[in-house]
Coordinates of C-alpha atoms in Angstrom, one line a residue:
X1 CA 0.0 0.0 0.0
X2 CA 3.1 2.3 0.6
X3 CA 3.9 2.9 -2.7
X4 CA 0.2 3.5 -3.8
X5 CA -0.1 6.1 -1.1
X6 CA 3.0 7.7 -2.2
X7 CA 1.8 8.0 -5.3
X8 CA -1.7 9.9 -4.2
X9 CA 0.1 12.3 -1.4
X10 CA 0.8 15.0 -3.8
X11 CA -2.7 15.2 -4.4
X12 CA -3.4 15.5 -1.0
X13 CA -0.9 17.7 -0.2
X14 CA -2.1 20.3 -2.8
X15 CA -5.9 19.8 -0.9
X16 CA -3.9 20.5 2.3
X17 CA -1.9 23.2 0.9
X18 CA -5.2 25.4 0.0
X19 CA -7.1 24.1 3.3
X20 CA -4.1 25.5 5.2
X21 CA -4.1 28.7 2.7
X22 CA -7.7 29.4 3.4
X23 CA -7.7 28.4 7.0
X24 CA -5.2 30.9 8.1
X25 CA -6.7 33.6 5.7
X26 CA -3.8 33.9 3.1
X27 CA -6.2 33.0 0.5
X28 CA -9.3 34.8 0.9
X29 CA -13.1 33.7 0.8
X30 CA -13.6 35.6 -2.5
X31 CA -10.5 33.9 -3.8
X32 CA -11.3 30.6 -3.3
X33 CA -14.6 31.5 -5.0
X34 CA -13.2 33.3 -7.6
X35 CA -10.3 29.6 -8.8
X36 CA -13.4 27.7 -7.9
X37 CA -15.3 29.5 -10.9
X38 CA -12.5 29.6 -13.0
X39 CA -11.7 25.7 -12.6
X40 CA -15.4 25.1 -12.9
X41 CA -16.1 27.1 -16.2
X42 CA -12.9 27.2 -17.9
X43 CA -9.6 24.8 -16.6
X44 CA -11.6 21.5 -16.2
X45 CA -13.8 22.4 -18.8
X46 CA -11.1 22.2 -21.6
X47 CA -9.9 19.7 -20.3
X48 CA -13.3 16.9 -20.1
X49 CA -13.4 18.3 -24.2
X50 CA -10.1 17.4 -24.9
X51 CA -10.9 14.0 -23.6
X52 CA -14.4 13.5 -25.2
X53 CA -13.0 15.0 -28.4
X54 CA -10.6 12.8 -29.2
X55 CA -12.7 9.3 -27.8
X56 CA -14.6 7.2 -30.3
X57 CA -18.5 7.3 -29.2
X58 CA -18.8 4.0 -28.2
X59 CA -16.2 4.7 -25.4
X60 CA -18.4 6.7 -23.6
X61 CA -21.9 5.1 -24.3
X62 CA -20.9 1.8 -23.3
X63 CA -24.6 0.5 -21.9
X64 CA -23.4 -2.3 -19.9
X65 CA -21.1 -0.1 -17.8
X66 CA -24.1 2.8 -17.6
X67 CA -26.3 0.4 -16.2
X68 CA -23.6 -1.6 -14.0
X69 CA -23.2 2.0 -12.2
X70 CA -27.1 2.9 -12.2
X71 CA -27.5 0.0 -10.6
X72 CA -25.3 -0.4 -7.6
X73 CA -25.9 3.6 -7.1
X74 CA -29.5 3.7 -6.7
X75 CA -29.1 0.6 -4.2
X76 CA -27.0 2.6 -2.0
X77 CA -29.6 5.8 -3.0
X78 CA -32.4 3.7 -1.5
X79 CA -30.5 2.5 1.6
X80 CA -29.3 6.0 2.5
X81 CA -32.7 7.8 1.6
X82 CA -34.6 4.8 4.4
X83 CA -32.4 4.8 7.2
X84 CA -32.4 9.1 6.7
X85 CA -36.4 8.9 7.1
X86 CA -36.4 6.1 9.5
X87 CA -34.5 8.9 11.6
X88 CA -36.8 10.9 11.4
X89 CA -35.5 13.4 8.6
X90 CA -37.9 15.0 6.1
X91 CA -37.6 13.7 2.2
X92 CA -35.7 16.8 1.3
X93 CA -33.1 16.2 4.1
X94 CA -33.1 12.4 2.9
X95 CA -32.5 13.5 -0.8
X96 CA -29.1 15.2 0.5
X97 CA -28.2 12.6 2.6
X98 CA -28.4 9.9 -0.2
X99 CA -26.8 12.3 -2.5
X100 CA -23.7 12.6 -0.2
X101 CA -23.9 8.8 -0.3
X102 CA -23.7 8.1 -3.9
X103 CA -22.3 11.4 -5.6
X104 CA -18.3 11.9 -5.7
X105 CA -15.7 14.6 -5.8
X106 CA -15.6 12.9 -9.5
X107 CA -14.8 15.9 -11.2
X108 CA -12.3 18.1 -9.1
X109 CA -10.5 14.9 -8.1
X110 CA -11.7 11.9 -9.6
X111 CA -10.7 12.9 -13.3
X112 CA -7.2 14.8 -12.4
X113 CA -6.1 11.8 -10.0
X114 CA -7.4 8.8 -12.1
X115 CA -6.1 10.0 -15.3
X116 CA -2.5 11.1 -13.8
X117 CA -2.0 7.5 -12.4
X118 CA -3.9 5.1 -14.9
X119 CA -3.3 7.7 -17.9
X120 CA -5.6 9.0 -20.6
X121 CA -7.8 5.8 -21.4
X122 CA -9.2 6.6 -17.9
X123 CA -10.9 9.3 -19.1
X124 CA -13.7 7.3 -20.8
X125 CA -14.9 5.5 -17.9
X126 CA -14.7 8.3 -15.5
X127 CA -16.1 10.7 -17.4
X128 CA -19.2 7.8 -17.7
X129 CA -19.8 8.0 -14.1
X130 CA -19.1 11.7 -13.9
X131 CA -22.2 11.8 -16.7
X132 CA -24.5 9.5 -14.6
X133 CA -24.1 11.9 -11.6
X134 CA -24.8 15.1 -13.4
X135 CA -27.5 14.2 -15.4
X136 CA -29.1 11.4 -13.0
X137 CA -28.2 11.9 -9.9
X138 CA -28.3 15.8 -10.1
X139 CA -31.6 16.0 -11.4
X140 CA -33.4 13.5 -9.1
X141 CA -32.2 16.0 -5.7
X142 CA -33.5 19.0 -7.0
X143 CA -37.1 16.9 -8.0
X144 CA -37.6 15.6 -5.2
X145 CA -37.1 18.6 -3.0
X146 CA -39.3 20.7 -4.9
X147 CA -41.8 18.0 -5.4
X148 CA -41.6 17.2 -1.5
X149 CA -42.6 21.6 -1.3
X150 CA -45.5 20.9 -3.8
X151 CA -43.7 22.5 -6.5
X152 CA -42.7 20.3 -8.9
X153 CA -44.7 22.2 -12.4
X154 CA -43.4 22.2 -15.9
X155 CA -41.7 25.2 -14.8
X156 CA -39.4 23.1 -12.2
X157 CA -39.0 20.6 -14.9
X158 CA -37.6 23.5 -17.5
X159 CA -35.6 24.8 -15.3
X160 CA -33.6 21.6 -14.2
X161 CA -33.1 20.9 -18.1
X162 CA -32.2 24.6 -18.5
X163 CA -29.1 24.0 -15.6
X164 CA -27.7 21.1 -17.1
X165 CA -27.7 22.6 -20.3
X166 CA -25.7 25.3 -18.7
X167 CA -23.6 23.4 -16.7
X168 CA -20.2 23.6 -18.2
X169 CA -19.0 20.2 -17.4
X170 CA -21.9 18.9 -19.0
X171 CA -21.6 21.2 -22.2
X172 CA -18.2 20.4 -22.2
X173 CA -18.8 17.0 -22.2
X174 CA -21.4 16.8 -25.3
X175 CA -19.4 19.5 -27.2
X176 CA -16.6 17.1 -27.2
X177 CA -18.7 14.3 -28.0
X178 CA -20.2 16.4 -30.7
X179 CA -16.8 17.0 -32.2
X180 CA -15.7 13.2 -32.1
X181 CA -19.4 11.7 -33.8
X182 CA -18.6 14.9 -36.2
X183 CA -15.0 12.8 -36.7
X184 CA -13.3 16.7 -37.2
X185 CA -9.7 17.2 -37.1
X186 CA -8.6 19.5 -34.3
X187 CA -6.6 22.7 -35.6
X188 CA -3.3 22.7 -34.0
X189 CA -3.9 26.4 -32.5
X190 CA -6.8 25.3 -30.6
X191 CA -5.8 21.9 -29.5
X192 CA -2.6 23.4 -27.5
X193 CA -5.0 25.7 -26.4
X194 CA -7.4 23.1 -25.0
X195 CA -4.5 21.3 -23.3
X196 CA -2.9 24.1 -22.3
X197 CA -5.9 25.4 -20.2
X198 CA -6.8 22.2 -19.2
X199 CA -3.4 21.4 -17.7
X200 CA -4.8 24.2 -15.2
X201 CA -6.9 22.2 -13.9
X202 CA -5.4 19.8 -11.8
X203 CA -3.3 21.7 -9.8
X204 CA -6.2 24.1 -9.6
X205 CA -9.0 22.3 -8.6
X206 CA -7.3 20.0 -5.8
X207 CA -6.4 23.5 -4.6
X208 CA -9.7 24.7 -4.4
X209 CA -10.9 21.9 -2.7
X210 CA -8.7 22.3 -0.2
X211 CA -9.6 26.2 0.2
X212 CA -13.5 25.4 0.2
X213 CA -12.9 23.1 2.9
X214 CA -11.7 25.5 5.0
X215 CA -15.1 27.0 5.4
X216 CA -16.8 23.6 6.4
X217 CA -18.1 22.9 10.1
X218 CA -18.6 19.4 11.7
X219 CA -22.6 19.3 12.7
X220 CA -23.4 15.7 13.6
X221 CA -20.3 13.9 13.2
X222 CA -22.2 10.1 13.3
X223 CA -24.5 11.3 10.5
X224 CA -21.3 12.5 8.6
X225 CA -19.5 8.9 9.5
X226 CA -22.6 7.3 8.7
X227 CA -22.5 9.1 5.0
X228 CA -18.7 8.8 4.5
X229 CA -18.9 5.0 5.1
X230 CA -21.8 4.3 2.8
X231 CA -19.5 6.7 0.1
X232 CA -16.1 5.3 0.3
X233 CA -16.6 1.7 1.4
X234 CA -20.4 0.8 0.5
X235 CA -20.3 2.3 -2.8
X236 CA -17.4 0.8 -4.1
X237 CA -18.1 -2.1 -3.1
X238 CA -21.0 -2.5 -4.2
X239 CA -20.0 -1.0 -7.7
X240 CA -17.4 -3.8 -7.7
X241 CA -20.1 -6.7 -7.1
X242 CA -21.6 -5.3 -10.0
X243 CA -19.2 -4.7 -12.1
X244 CA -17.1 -8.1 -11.3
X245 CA -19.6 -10.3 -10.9
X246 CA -23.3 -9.4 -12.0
X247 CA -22.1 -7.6 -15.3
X248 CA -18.5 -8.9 -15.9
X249 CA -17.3 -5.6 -17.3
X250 CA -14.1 -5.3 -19.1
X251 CA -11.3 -5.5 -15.9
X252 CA -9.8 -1.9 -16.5
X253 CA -13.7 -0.6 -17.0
X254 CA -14.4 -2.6 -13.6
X255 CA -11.4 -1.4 -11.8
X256 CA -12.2 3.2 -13.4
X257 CA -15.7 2.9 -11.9
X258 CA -14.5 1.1 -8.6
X259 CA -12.2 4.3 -8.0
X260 CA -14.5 6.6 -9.4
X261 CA -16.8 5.5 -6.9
X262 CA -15.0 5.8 -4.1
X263 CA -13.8 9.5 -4.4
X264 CA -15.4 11.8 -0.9
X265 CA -18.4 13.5 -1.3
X266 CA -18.8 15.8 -3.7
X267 CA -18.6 19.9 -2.5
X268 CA -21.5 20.6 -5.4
X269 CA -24.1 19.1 -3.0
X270 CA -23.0 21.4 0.1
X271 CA -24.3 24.1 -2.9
X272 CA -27.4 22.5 -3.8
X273 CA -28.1 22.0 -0.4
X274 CA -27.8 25.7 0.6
X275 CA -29.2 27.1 -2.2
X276 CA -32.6 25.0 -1.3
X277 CA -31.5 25.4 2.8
X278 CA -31.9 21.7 3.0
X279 CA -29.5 20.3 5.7
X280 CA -26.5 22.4 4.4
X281 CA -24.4 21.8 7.5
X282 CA -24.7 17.9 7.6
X283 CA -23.7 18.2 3.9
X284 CA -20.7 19.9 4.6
X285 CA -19.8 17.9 7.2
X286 CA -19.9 14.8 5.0
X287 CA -17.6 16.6 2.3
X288 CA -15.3 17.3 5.5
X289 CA -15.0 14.0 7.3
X290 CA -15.0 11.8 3.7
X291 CA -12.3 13.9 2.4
X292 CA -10.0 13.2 5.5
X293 CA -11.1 9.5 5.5
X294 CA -10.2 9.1 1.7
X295 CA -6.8 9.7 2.3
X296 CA -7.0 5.9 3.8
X297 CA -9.6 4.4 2.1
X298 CA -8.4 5.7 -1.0
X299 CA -5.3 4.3 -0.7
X300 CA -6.8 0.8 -0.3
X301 CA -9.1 0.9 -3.1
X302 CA -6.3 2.5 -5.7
X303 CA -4.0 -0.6 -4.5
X304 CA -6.7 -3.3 -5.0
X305 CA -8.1 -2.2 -8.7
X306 CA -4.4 -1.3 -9.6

């Protein structure tokens, strides 16, 4: 395992690097904001076209593996949502909880790490689950909180489809998928453009994750335990079961959405869940103590699909 975790401390240590920049206030709130928004619309986002641009179709809408993940995600969905309203907890509240659950830090650190140590052909299965989560997963919380407030009209429905059309990793995604079914050569200009910018975003966005951290609190740390096991050591294996033995998926497929899977919770639902002022702290408590946790866990995972 030593060499494994040796191999995913810088990635840590850049995390640490902005927590401890942000925590003592040499990186400011509005800064952290401010590379947040700039990894978000621009670094990452060259760099998930790059990827889809130069993948053949059928790399990224490979059904089996779509379905595989579905699968063993909404299981762990179902399980987090019951035990959140056998507590006690409203719908809403359970949505977020079951979204901490099942939604990674694919993204900001999933894509970044996997690719550095597995190299490129990673991209096509991460970006897969990364896909399933936004358009999926990230629907379903904000339908069933508005539909739990009697809300859920035409108009709700529109505007869920109008934020993943203007999601940026999203229409990074289907630009570069446009691009590859369109089978168009890539102008040299813009392609060291692309890779340019998207070399930004590594460095960047672990960074930021680090600084955004920095602002979470610990409210109900068994809830947040609770939600951190069910992310990085229910989820993965589950997705493994699936993926091993219930769809026999190509190994290096199997092994991409076994890591994928068991990246911490995603800091996008701390948003979601503030904006709607759902349970915001117990979200960002969940982002705080699975981060820390995957350091470990992490570690174990990477060395057993390696």
């Amino acid at each position: 395992m030593l060499p494994i975790f040796l191999k995913i401390l810088p990635f840590f240590l850049l995390i640490g690097l902005g927590y401890i920049s942000a925590a003592t206030r040499f990186f400011s709130k509005e800064a952290a904001v401010a590379l947040t928004r700039f990894v978000f619309w621009f670094a990452l986002s060259a760099m998930l076209f790059n990827f889809t641009a130069t993948l053949e179709f059928s790399e990224i809408a490979n059904v089996p593996f779509l379905l595989c993940y579905l699968a063993a995600s909404i299981l762990v969905y179902v399980l987090a949502t019951g035990v959140a309203l056998m507590r006690g907890n409203t719908a809403s509240v359970a949505a977020i909880e079951a979204q901490c659950a099942v939604i990674g830090n694919v993204g900001f650190l999933g894509i970044p790490m996997l690719v550095g140590l597995f190299g490129p052909r990673a991209a096509a299965p991460v970006l897969m689950v990364l896909s399933v989560d936004l358009l999926i997963f990230g629907s379903l919380v904000v339908a069933v909180i508005t539909g739990t407030r009697g809300k859920l009209e035409p108009a709700i429905v529109l505007t869920i489809g109008k934020g993943l059309l203007t999601n940026p990793m999203v229409m990074s995604i289907a630009a570069g998928l446009l691009w590859s079914l369109a089978d168009l050569p890539m102008p040299v200009p813009m392609g060291e453009f692309m890779t340019i910018l998207g070399a930004a975003a590594t460095p960047a966005a672990l960074f930021a994750i680090g600084a955004s951290l920095a602002g979470k609190s610990a409210e109900r740390p068994s809830v947040a335990l609770w939600l951190s096991s069910l992310k990085l050591v229910l989820h993965p294996l589950l997705v493994a079961i699936f993926a091993l033995y219930l769809f026999d998926l190509d190994p290096f497929l199997s092994a991409m959405m076994i890591a994928a899977t068991a990246m911490p919770v995603a800091g996008n639902i701390y948003i979601i869940a503030q904006h709607y002022d759902v349970a915001p702290q117990r979200a960002s408590s969940a982002i705080l103590f699975s981060t820390i946790l995957s350091v470990l866990t992490l570690t174990a995972v990477l060395g057993w699909v390696g």
